[in-house]
Coordinates of N, CA, C and O in Angstrom, one line a residue:
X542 N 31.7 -36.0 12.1 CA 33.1 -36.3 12.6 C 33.2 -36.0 14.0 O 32.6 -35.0 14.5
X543 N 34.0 -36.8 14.7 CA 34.0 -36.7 16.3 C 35.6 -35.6 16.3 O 36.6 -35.6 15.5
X544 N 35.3 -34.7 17.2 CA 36.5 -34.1 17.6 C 38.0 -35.0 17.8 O 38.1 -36.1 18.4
X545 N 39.1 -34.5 17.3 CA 40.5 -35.2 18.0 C 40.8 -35.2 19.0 O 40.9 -34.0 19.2
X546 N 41.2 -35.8 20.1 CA 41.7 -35.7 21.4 C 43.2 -34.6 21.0 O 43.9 -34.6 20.0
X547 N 43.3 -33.9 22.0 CA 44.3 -33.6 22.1 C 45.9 -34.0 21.9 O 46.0 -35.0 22.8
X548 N 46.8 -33.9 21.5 CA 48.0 -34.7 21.0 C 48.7 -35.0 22.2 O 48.7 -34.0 23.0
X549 N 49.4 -36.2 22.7 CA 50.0 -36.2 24.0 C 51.3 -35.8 24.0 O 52.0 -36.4 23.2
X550 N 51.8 -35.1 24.6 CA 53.1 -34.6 24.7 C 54.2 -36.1 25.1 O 54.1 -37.0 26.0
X551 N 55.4 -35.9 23.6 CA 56.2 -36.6 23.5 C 56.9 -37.2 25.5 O 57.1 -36.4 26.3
X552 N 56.9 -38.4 25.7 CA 57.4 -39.2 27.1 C 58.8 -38.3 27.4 O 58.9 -38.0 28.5
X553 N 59.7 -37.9 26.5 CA 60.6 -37.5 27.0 C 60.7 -35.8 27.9 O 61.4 -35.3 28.7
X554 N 59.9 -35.7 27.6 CA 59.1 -34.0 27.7 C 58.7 -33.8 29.2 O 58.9 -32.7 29.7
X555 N 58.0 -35.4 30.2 CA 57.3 -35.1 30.7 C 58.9 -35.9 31.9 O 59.5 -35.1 32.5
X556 N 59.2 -36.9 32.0 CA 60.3 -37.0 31.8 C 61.5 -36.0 33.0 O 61.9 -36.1 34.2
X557 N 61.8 -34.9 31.7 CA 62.7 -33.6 31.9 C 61.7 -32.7 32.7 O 62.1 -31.6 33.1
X558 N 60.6 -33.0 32.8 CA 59.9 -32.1 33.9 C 60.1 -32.7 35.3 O 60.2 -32.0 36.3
X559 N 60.0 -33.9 35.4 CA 60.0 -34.4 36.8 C 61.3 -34.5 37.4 O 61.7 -34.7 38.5
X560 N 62.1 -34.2 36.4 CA 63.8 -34.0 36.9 C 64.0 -32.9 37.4 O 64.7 -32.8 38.4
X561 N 63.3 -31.5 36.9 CA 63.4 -30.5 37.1 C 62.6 -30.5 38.1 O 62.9 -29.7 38.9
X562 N 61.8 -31.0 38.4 CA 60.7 -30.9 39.7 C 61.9 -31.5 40.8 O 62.0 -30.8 41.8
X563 N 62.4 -32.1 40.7 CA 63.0 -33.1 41.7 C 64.6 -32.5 42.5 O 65.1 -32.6 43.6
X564 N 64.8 -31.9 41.4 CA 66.2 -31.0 41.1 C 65.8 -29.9 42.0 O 66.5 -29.6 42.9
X565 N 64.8 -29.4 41.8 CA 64.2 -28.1 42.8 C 64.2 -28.0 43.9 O 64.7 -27.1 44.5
X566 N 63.2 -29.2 44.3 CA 63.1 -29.6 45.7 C 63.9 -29.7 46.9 O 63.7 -29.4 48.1
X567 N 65.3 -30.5 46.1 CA 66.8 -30.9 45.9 C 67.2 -29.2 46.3 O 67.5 -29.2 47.5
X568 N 67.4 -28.3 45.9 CA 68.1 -26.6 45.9 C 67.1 -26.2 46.7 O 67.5 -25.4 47.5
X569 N 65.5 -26.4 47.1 CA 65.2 -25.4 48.2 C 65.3 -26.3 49.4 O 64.9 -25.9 50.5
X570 N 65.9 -27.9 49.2 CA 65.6 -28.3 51.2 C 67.4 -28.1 50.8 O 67.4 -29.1 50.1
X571 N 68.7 -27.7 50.7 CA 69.7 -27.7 50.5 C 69.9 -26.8 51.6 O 70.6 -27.2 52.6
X572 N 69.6 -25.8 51.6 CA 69.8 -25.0 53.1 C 69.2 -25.8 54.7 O 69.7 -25.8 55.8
X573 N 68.2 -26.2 54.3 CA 68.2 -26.8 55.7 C 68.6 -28.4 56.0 O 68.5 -28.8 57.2
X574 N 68.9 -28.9 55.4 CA 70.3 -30.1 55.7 C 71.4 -29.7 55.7 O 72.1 -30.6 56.3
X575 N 72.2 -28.1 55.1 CA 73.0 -27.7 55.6 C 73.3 -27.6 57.6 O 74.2 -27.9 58.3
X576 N 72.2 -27.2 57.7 CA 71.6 -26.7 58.9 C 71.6 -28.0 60.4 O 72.0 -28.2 61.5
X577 N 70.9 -28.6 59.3 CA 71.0 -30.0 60.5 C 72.4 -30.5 60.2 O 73.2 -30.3 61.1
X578 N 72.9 -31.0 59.4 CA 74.7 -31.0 58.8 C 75.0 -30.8 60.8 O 74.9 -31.6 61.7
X579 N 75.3 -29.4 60.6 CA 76.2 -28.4 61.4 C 75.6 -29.0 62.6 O 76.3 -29.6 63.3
X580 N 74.4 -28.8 62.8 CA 73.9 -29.5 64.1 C 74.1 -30.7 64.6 O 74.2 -30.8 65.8
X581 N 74.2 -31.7 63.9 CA 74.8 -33.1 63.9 C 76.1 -33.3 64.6 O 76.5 -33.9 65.6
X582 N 76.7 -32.6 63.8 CA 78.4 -32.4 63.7 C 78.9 -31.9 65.2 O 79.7 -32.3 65.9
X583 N 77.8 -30.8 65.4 CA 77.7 -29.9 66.7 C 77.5 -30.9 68.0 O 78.1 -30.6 69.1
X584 N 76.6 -31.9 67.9 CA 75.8 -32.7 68.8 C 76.9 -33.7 68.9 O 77.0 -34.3 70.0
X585 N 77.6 -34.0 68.2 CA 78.8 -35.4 68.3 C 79.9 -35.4 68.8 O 80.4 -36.4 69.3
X586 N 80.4 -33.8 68.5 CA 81.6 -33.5 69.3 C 81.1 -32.8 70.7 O 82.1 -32.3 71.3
X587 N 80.0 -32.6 71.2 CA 79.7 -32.7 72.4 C 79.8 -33.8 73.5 O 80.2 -33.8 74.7
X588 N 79.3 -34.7 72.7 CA 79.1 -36.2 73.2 C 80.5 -37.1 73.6 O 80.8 -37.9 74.6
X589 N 81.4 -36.5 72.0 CA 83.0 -36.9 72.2 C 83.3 -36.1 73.9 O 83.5 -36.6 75.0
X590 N 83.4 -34.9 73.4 CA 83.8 -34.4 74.7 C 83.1 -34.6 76.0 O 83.8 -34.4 77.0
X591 N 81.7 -35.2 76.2 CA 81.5 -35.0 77.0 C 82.3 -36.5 77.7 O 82.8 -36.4 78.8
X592 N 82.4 -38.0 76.9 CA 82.5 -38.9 77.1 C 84.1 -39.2 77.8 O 84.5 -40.2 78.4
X593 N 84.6 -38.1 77.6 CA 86.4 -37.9 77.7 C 86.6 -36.8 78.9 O 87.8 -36.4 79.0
X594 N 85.7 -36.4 79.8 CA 86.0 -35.4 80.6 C 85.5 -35.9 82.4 O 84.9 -36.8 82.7
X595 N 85.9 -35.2 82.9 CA 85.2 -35.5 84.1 C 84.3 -34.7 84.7 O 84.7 -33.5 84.8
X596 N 83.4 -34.9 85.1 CA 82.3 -34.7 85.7 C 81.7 -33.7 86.8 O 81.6 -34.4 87.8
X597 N 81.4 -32.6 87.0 CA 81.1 -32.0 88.5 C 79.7 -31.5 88.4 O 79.0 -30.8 87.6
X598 N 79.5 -32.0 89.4 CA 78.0 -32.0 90.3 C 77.7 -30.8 90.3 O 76.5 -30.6 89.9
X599 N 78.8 -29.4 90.9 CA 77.9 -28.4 91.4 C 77.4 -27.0 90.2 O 77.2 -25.8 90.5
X600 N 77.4 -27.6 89.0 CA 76.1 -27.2 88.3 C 74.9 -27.4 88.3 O 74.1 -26.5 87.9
X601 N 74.5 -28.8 88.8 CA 73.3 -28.8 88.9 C 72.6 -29.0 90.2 O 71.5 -29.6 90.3
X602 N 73.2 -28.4 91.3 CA 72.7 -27.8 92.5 C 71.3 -26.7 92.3 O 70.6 -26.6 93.3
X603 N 71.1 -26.0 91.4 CA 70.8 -24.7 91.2 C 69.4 -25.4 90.8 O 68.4 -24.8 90.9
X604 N 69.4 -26.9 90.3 CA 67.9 -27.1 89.7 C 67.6 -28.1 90.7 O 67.1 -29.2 90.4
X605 N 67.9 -27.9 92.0 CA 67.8 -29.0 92.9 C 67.0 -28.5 94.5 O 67.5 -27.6 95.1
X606 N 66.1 -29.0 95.1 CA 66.3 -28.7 96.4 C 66.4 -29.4 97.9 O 66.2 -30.6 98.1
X607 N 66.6 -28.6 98.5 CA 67.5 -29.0 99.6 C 66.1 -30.1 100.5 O 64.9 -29.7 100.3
X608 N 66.3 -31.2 101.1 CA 66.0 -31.7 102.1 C 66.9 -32.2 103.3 O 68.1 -32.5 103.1
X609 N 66.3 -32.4 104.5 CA 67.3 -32.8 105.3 C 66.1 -34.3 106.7 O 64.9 -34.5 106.9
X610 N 67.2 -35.0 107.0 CA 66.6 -36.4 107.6 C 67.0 -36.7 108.8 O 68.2 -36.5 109.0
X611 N 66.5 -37.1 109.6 CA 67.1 -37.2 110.9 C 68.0 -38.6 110.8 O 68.1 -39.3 109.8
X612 N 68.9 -38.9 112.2 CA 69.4 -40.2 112.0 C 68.4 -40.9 112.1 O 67.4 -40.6 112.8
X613 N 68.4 -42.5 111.2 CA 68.0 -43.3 111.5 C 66.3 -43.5 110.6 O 65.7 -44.5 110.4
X614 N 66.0 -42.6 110.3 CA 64.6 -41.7 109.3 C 64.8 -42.7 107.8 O 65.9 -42.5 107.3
X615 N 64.0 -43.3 107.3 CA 64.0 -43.9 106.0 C 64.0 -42.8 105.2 O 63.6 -41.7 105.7
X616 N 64.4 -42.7 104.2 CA 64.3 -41.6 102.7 C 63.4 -42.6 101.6 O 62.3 -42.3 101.2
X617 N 64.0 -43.7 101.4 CA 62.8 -44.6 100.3 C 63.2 -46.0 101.0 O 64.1 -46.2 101.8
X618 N 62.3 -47.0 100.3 CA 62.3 -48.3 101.0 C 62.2 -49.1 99.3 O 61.9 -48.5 98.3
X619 N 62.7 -50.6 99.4 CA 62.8 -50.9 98.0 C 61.3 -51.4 98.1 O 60.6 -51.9 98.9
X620 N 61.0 -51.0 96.2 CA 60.0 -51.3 95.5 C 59.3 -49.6 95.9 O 58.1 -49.6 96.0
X621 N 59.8 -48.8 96.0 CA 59.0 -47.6 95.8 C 59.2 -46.8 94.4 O 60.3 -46.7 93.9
X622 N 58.3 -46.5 94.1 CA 58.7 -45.8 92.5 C 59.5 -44.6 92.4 O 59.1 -43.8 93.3
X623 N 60.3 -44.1 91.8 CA 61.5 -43.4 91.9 C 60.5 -42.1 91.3 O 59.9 -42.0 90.2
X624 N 60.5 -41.2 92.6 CA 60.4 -39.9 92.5 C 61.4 -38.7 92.4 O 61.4 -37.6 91.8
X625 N 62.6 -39.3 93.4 CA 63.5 -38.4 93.7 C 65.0 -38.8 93.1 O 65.3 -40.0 92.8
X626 N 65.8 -37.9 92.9 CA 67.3 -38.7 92.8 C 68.0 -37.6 93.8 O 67.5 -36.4 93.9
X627 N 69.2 -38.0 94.6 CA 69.6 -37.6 95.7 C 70.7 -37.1 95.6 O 71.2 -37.6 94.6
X628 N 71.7 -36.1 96.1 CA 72.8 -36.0 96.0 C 73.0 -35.5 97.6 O 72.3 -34.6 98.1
X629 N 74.1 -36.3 98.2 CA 74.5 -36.3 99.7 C 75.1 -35.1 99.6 O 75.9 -35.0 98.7
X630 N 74.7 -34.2 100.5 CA 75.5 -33.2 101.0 C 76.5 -33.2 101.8 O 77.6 -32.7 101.6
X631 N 75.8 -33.9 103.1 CA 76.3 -34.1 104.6 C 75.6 -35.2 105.3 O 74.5 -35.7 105.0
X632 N 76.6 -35.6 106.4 CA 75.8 -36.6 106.3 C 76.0 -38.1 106.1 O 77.0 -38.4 105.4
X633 N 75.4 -39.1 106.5 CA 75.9 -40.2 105.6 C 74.6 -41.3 105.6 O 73.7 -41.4 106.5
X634 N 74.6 -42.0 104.6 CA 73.5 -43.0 103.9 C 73.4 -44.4 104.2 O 74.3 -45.0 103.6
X635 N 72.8 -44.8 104.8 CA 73.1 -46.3 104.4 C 72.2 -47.1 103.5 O 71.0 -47.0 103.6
X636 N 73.0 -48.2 102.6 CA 71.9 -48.8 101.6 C 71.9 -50.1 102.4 O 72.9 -50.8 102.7
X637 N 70.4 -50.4 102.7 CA 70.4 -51.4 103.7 C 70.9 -52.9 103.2 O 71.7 -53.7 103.6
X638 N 70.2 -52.9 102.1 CA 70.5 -54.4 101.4 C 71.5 -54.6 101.0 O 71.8 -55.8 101.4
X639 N 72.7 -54.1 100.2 CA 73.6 -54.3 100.2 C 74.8 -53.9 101.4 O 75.9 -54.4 101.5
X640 N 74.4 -53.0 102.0 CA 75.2 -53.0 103.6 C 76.5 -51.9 102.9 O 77.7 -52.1 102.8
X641 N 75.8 -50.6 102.4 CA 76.7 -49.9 101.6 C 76.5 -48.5 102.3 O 75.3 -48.2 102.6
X642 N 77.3 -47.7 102.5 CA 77.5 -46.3 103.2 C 77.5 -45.1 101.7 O 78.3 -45.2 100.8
X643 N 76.8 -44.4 101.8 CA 76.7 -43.6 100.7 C 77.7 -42.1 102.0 O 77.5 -41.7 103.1
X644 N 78.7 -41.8 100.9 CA 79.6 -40.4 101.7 C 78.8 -39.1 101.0 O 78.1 -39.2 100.0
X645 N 79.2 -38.1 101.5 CA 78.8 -36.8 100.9 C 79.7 -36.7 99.9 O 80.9 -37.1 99.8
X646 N 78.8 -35.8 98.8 CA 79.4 -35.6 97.4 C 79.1 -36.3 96.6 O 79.3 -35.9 95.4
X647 N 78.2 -38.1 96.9 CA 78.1 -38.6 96.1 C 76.5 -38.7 95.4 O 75.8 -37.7 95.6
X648 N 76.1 -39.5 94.7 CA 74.7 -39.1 94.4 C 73.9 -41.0 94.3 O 74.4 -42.1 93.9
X649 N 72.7 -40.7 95.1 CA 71.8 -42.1 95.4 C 70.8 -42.3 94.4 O 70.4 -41.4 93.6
X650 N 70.2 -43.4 94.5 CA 68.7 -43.2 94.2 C 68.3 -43.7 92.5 O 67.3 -44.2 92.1
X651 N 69.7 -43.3 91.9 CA 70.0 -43.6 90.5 C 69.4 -44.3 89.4 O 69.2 -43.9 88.3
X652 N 69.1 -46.2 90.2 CA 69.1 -46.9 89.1 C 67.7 -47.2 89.2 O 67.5 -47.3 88.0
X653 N 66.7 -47.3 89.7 CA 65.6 -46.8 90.1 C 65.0 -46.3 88.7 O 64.0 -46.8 88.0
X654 N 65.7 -45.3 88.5 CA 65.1 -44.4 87.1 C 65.4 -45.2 86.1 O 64.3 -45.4 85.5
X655 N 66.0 -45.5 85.8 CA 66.3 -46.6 84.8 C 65.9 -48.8 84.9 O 66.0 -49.6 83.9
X656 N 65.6 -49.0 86.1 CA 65.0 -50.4 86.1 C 64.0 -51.0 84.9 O 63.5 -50.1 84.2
X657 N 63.6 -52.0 84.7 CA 62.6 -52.3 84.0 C 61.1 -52.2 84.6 O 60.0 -52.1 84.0
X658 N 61.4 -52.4 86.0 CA 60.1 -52.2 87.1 C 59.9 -51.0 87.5 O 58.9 -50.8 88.1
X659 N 61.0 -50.0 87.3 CA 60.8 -48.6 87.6 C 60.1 -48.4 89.1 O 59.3 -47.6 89.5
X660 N 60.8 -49.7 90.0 CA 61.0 -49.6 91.5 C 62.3 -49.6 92.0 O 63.2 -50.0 91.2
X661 N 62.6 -49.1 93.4 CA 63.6 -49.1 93.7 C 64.3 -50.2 94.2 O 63.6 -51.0 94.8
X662 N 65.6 -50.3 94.0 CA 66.3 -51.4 94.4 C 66.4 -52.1 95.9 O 66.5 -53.3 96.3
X663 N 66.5 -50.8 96.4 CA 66.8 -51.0 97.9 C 66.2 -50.0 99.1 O 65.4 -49.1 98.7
X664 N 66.5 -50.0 100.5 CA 66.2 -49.1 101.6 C 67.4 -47.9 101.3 O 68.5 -48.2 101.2
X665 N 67.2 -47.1 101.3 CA 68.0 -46.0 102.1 C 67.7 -45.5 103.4 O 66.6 -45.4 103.8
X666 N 68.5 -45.1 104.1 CA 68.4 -44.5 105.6 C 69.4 -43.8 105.7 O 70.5 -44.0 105.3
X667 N 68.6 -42.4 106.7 CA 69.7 -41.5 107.0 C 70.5 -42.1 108.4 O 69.9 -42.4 109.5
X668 N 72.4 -42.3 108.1 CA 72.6 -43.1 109.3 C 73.2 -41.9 110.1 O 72.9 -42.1 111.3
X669 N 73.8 -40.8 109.9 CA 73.6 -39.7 110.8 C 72.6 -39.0 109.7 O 72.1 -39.3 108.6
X670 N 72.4 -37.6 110.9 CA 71.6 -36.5 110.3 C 72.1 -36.3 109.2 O 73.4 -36.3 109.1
X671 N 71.1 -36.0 108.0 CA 71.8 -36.3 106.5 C 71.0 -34.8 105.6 O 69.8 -34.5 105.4
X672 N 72.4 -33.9 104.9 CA 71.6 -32.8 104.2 C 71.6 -33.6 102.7 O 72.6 -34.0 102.2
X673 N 70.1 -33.6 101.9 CA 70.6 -33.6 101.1 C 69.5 -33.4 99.6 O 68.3 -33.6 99.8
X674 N 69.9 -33.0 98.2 CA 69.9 -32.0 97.2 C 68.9 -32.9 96.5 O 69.4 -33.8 95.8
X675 N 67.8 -32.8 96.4 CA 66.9 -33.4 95.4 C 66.4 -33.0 94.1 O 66.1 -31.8 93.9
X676 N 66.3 -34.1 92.9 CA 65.8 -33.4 91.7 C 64.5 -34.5 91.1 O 64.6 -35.7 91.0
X677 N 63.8 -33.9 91.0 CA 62.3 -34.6 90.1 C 62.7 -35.1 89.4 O 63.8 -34.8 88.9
X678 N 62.1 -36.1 89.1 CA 62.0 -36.9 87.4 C 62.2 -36.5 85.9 O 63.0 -36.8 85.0
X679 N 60.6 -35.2 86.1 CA 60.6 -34.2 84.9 C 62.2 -33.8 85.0 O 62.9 -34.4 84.2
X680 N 62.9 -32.8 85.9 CA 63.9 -32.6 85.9 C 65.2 -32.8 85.7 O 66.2 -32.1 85.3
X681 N 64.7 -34.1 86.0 CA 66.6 -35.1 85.9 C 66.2 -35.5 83.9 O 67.0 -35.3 83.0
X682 N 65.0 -35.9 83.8 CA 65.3 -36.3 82.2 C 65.6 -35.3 81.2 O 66.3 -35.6 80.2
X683 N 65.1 -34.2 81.5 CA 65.5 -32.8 81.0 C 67.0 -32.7 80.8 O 67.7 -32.8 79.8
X684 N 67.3 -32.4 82.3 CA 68.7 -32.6 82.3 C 69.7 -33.3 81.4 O 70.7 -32.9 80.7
X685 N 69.2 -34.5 81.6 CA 69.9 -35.7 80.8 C 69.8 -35.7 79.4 O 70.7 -36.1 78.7
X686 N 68.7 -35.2 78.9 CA 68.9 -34.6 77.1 C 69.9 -33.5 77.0 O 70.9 -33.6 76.3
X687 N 69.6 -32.7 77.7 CA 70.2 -31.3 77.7 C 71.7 -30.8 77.8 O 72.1 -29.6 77.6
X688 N 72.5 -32.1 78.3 CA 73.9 -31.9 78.5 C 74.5 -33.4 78.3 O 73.9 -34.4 78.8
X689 N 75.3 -33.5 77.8 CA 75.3 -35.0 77.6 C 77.0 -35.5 78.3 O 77.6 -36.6 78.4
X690 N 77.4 -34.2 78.8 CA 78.1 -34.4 80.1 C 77.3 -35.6 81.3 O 77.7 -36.6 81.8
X691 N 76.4 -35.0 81.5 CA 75.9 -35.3 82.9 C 74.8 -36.6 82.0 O 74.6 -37.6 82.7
X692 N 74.3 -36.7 81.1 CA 73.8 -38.3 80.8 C 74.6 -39.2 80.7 O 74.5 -40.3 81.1
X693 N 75.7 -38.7 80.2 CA 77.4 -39.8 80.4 C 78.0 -40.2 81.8 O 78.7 -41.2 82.1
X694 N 77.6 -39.2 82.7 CA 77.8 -39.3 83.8 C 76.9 -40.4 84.8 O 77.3 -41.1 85.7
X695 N 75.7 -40.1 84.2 CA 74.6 -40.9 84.7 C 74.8 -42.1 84.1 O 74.5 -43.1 84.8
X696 N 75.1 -42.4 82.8 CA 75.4 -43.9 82.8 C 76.3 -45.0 83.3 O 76.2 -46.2 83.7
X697 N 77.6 -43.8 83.2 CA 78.5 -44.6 84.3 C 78.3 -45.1 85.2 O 78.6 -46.3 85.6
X698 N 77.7 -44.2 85.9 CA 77.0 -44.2 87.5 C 76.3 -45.6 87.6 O 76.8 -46.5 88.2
X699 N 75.4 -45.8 87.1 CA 74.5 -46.4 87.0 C 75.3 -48.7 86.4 O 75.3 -49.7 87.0
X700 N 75.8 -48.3 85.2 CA 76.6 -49.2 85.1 C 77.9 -49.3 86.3 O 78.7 -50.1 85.9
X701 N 78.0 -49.1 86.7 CA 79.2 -49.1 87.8 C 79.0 -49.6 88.9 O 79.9 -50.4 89.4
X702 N 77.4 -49.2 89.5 CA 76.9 -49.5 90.6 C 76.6 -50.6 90.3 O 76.8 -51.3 91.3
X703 N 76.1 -51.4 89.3 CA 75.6 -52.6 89.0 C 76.3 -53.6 88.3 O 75.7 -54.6 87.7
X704 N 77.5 -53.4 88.3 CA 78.5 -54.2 87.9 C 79.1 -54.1 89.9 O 78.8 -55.1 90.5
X705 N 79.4 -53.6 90.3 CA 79.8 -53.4 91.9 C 78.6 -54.5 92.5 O 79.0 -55.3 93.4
X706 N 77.1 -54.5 92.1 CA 76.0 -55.3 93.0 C 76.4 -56.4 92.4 O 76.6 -57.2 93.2
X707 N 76.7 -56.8 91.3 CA 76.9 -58.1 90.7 C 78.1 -58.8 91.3 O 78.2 -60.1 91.2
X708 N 79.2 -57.8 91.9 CA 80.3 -58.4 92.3 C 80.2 -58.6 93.6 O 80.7 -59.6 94.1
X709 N 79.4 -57.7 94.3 CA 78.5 -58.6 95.7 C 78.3 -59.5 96.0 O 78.6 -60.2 96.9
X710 N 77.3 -59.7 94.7 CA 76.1 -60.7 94.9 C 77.3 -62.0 94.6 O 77.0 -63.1 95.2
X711 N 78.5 -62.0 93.8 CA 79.0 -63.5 93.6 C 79.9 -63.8 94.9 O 80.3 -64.9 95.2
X712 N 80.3 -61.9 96.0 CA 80.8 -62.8 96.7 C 80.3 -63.3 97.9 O 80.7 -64.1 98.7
X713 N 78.8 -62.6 97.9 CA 78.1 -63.1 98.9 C 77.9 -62.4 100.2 O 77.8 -62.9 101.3
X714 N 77.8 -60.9 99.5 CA 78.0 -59.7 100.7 C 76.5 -59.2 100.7 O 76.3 -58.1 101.3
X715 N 75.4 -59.8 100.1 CA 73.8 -58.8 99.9 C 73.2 -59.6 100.9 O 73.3 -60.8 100.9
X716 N 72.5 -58.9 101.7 CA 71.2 -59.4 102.4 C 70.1 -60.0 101.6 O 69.1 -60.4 102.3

C-alpha cells in the first residue's frame, strides 16, 4: 500500500487566514497613514495660506549673494542658459527686447527657469550702476519646494510677466 497524502485543510480555513493576514497589515501600516494623514492636511493649508497672502522678498536675501554692474555692462544676453535669478537692489535694469525698466525691489531673470528651451528670453543691462542679490539654480529650486509662499510667488511672477509680453506683443511694443 502507497502512503496517504496528507488531508487538505477545509477552503474555508485558509480563507480566514488571509483575512487575518490582511487585517494585520491593515493595524501595523495604521500609524503611519495616520502620519502622512496629518502631513497632507499640514501641506494644504500651507499652500491655502500661502496662495491668499502677500509676499516679501527679504527672507530670502540671506541665501543670496550680492553682485554689482556698472552702467551700461550686460548681466545675460537672450538665449543664455539661466544660471542666475536676480533681485534689484539699486539701481535700474533695462530689458532690451521688450524696452522694459526693471525698479529696485523687483526680481529679473525669472522665466528663463521655467522656458521649454531653458534659455533666456531677453538682454538685460545695467542702465545705471546696478546692486544686485543673486541665487543659483540648486538654490532657487530648493527654495521653491521648501516654502510654497515664495513658489506661489514665483508663479505669479512668471505668469504675469507673460501675459504683460503677450499684451506687448498684440500691441506692438517688442523689438
Amino acid at each position: 500500500r502507497s502512503p496517504r497524502p496528507p488531508p487538505t485543510p477545509p477552503r474555508h480555513g485558509v480563507r480566514r487566514q488571509r483575512q487575518m493576514c490582511i487585517r494585520d497589515r491593515h493595524c501595523a501600516l495604521l500609524p503611519f497613514n495616520i502620519f502622512r494623514l496629518h502631513q497632507m492636511r499640514r501641506l494644504i493649508l500651507k499652500a491655502r495660506t500661502a496662495s491668499r497672502s502677500e509676499f516679501s522678498l527679504d527672507w530670502i536675501k540671506p541665501y543670496m549673494f550680492e553682485k554689482t554692474y556698472r552702467a551700461g555692462e550686460t548681466i545675460f544676453q537672450k538665449g543664455d542658459s539661466p544660471d542666475l535669478l536676480y533681485y534689484l537692489e539699486s539701481g535700474r535694469v533695462h530689458l532690451q527686447e521688450i524696452d522694459v525698466y526693471v525698479e529696485p525691489g523687483n526680481i529679473f531673470g525669472e522665466i528663463a527657469f521655467f522656458a521649454p528651451d531653458r534659455g533666456r528670453t531677453g538682454t538685460a543691462a545695467a542702465e545705471d550702476d546696478a546692486r544686485v542679490y543673486c541665487i543659483d539654480e540648486a538654490s532657487l529650486k530648493q527654495l521653491y519646494f521648501q516654502n510654497p509662499s515664495f513658489g506661489y510667488f514665483l508663479m505669479n511672477l512668471v505668469a504675469r510677466r507673460l501675459s504683460e509680453n503677450v499684451t506687448r506683443l498684440e500691441r506692438g511694443n517688442v523689438r
